[in-house]
Short mmCIF file of C-alpha atoms in Angstrom, two decimals:
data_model
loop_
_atom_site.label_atom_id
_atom_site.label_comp_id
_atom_site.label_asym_id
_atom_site.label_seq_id
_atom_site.Cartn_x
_atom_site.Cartn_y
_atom_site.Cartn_z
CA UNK I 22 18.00 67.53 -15.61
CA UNK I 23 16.83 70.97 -14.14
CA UNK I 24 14.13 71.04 -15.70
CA UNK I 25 10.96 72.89 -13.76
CA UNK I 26 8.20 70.76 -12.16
CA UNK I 27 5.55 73.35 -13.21
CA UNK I 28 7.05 72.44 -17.03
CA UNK I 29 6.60 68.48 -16.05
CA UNK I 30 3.08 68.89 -14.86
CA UNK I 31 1.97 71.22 -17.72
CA UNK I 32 -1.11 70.22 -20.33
CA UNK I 33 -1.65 72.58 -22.68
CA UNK I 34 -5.89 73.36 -22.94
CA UNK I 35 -6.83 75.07 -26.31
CA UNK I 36 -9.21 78.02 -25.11
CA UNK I 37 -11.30 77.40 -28.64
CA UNK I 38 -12.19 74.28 -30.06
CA UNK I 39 -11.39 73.96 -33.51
CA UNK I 40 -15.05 72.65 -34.13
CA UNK I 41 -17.05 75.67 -34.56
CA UNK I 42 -14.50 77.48 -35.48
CA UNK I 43 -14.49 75.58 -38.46
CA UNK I 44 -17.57 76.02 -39.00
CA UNK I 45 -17.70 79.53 -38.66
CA UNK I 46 -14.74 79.61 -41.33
CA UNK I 47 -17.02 77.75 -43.80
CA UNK I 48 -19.85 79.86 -43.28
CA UNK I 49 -18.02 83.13 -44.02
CA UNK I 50 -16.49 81.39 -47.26
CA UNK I 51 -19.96 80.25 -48.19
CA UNK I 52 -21.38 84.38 -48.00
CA UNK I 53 -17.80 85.38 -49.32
CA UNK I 54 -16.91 83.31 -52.27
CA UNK I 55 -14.12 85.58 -53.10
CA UNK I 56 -12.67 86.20 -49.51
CA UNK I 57 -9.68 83.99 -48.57
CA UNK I 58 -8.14 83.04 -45.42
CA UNK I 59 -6.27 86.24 -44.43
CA UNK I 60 -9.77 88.00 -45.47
CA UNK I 61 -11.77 85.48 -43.10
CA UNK I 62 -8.86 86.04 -40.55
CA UNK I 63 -10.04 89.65 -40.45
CA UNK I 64 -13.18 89.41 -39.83
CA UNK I 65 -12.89 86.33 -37.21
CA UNK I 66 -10.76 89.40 -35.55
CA UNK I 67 -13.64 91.60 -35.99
CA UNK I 68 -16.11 89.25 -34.43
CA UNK I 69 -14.21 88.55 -31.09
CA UNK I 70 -11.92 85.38 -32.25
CA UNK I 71 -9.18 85.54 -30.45
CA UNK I 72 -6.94 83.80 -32.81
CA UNK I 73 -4.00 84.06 -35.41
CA UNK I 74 -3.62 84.15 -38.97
CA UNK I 75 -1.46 80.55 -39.07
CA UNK I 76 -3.93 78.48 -37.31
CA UNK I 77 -6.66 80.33 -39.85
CA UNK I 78 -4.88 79.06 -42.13
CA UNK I 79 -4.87 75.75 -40.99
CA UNK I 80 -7.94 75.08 -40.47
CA UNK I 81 -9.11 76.51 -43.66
CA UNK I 82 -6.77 73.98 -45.67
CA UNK I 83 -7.83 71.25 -43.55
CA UNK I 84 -11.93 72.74 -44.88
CA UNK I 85 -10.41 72.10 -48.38
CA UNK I 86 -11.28 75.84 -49.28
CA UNK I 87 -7.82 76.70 -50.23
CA UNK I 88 -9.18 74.21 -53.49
CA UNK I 89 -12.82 75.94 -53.35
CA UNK I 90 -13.49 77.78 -56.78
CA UNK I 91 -14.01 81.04 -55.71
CA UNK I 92 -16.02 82.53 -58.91
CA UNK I 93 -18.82 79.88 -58.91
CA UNK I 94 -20.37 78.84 -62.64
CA UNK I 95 -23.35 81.08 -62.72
CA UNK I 96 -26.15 78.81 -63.21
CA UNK I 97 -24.70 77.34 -60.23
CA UNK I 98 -26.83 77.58 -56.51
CA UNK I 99 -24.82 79.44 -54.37
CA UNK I 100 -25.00 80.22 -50.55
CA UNK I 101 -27.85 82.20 -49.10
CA UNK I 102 -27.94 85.93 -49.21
CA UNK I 103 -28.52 87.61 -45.67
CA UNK I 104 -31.78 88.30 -44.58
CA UNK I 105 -32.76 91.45 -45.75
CA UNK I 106 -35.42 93.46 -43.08
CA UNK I 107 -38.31 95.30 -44.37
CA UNK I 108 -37.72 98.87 -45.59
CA UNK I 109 -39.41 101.78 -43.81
CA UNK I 110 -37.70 105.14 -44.46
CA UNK I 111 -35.05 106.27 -46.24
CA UNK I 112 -31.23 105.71 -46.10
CA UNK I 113 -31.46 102.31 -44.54
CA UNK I 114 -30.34 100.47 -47.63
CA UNK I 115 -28.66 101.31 -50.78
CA UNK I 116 -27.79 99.59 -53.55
CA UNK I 117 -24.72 100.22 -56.08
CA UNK I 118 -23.18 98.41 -59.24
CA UNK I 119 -21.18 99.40 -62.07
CA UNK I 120 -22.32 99.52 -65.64
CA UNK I 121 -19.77 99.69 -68.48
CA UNK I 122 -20.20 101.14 -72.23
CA UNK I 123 -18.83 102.83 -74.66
CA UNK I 124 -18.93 106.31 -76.87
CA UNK I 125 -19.64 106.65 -80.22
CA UNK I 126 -15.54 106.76 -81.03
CA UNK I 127 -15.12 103.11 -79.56
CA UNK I 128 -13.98 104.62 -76.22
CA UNK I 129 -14.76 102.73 -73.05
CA UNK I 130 -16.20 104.25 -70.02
CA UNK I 131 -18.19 102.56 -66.77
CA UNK I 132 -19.98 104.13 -64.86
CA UNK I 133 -20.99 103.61 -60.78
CA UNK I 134 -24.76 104.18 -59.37
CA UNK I 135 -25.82 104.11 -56.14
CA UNK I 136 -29.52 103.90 -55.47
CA UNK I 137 -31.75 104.12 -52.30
CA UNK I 138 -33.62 101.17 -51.57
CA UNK I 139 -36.46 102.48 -50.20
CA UNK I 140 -37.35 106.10 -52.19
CA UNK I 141 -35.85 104.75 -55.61
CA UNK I 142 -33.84 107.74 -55.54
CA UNK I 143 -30.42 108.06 -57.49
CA UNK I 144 -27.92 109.28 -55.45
CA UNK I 145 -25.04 109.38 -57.17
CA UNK I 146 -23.66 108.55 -60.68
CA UNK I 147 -19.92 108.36 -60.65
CA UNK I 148 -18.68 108.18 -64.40
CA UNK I 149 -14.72 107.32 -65.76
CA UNK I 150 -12.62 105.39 -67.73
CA UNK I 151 -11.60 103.21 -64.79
CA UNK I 152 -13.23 102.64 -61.30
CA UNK I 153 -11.28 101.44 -58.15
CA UNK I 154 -12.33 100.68 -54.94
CA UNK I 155 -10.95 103.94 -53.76
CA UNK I 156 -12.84 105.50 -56.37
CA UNK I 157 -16.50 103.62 -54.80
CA UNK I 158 -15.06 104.30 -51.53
CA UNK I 159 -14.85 108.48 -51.78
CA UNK I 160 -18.28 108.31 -53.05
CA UNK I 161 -19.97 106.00 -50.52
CA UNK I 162 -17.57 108.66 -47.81
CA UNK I 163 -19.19 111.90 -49.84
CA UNK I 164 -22.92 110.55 -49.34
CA UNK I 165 -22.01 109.72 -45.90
CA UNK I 166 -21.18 112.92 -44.85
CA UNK I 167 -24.40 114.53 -46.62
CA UNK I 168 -27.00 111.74 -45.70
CA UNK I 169 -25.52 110.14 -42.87
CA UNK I 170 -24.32 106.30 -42.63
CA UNK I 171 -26.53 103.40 -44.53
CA UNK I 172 -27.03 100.13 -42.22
CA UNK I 173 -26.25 97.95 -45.43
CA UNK I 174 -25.09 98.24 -49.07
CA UNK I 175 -26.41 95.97 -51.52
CA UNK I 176 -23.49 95.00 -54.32
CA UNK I 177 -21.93 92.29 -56.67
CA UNK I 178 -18.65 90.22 -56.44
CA UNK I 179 -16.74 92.70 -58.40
CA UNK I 180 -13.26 93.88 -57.72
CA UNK I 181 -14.48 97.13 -56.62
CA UNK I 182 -16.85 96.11 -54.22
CA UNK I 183 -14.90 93.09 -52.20
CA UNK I 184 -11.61 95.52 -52.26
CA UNK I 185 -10.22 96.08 -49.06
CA UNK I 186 -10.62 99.21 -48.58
CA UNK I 187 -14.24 99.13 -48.88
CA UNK I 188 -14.32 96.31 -46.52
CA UNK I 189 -12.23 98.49 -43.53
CA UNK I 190 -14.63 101.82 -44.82
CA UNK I 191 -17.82 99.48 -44.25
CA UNK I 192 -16.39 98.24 -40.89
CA UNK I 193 -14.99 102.08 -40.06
CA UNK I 194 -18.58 103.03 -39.87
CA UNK I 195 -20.69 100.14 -38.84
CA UNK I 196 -22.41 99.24 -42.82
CA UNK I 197 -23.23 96.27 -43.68
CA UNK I 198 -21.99 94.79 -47.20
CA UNK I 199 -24.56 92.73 -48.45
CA UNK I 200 -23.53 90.68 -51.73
CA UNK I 201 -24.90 89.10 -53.91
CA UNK I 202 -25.14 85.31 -55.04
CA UNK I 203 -22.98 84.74 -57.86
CA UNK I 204 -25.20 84.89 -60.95
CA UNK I 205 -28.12 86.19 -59.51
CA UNK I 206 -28.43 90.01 -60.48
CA UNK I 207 -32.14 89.64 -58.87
CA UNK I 208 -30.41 90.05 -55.15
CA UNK I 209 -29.65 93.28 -56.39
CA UNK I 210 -33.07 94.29 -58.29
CA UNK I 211 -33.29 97.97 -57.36
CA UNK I 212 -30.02 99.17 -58.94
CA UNK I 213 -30.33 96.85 -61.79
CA UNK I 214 -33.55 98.23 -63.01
CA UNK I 215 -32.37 101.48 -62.49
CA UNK I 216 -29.30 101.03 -64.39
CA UNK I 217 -31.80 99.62 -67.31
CA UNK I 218 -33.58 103.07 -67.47
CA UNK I 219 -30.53 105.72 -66.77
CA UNK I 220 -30.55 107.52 -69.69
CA UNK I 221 -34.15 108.41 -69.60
CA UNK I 222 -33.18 109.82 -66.11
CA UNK I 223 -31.13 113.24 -66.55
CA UNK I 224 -32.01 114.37 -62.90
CA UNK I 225 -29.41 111.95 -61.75
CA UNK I 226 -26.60 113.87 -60.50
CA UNK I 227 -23.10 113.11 -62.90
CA UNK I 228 -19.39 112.81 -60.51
CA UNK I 229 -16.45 112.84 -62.99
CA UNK I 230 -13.63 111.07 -62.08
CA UNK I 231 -10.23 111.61 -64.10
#
């Protein structure tokens, strides 16, 4: 047949049970409701996994998260926000959301505020008609490079916070992304009563974007 004897006497051994992989699959899905497989993928990467995107994918069908809803009803208990350590100086945690509203013409604007956990202090107010990712990116990047890197970043589910590029940014320069449990805006107190009293506060500094 000439066929090898080292091909007769082969048994393939999988280096990684598919056990706790699993498991680590479902955790991540549980913290990120909106992150799918090629998302987990990328951070399995990121944590030493040495695995593939198809056999992600597999097991994550085989979870039955590919029929997960990923935006959870709000009154809803979701999964357990990360432990969150106790504050002793600043730039160790901020906070950021985005608040839309409109002018007196009908126009609609939103507007992004970051907040520092630990003084209270505004940091930045970035103001337009539209916010992207890139957009919450550039000002998390301009901070940076006057304050120095946070260790975490308190946020929502919203487009602009799970985007990818935020998530490489955050990776890029070792932050943590800490978000919140669907429909519970307390996980994210700070920024919320901030954004409550922001027009009483005009030593907040104002970033146009166009």
């Amino acid at each position: 047949m000439r066929q090898a004897r080292s091909g007769l006497a082969y048994k393939p051994v999988r280096k990684i049970l598919d056990a706790p992989l699993t498991r680590r699959i479902e955790e991540i899905a549980q913290t990120r409701v909106r992150y799918g497989y090629q998302r987990i993928h990328i951070l399995l990467r990121r944590e030493g996994w040495p695995i593939n995107r198809k056999r992600v994918h597999r097991l994550y069908k085989l979870a039955g998260l590919n029929l997960r809803s990923k935006l959870p009803r709000r009154r809803r208990a979701a999964a357990d926000r990360l432990d969150r350590p106790l504050l002793t100086a600043p730039n160790q945690s901020w906070s950021m959301d985005i608040v839309s509203d409109a002018l007196f013409d009908g126009r609609r604007f939103r507007s992004l505020t970051v907040v520092d956990n630990f003084s209270r202090e505004c940091l930045a107010i970035v103001m337009g008609q539209s916010l992207r990712g890139e957009d919450v990116v550039e000002t998390l990047e301009h901070l940076r490079q006057e304050r120095g890197s946070p260790r975490r970043v308190q946020a929502d589910n919203g487009p602009e916070f799970i985007s990818v590029v935020l998530d490489k940014w955050a990776y890029d320069h070792g932050v943590t992304i800490d978000f919140s449990r669907p429909g519970k805006p307390t996980d994210n107190a700070f920024v919320e009563s901030f954004n409550g009293s922001s027009r009483r506060m005009p030593e907040c500094a104002l970033v146009p974007v166009p």
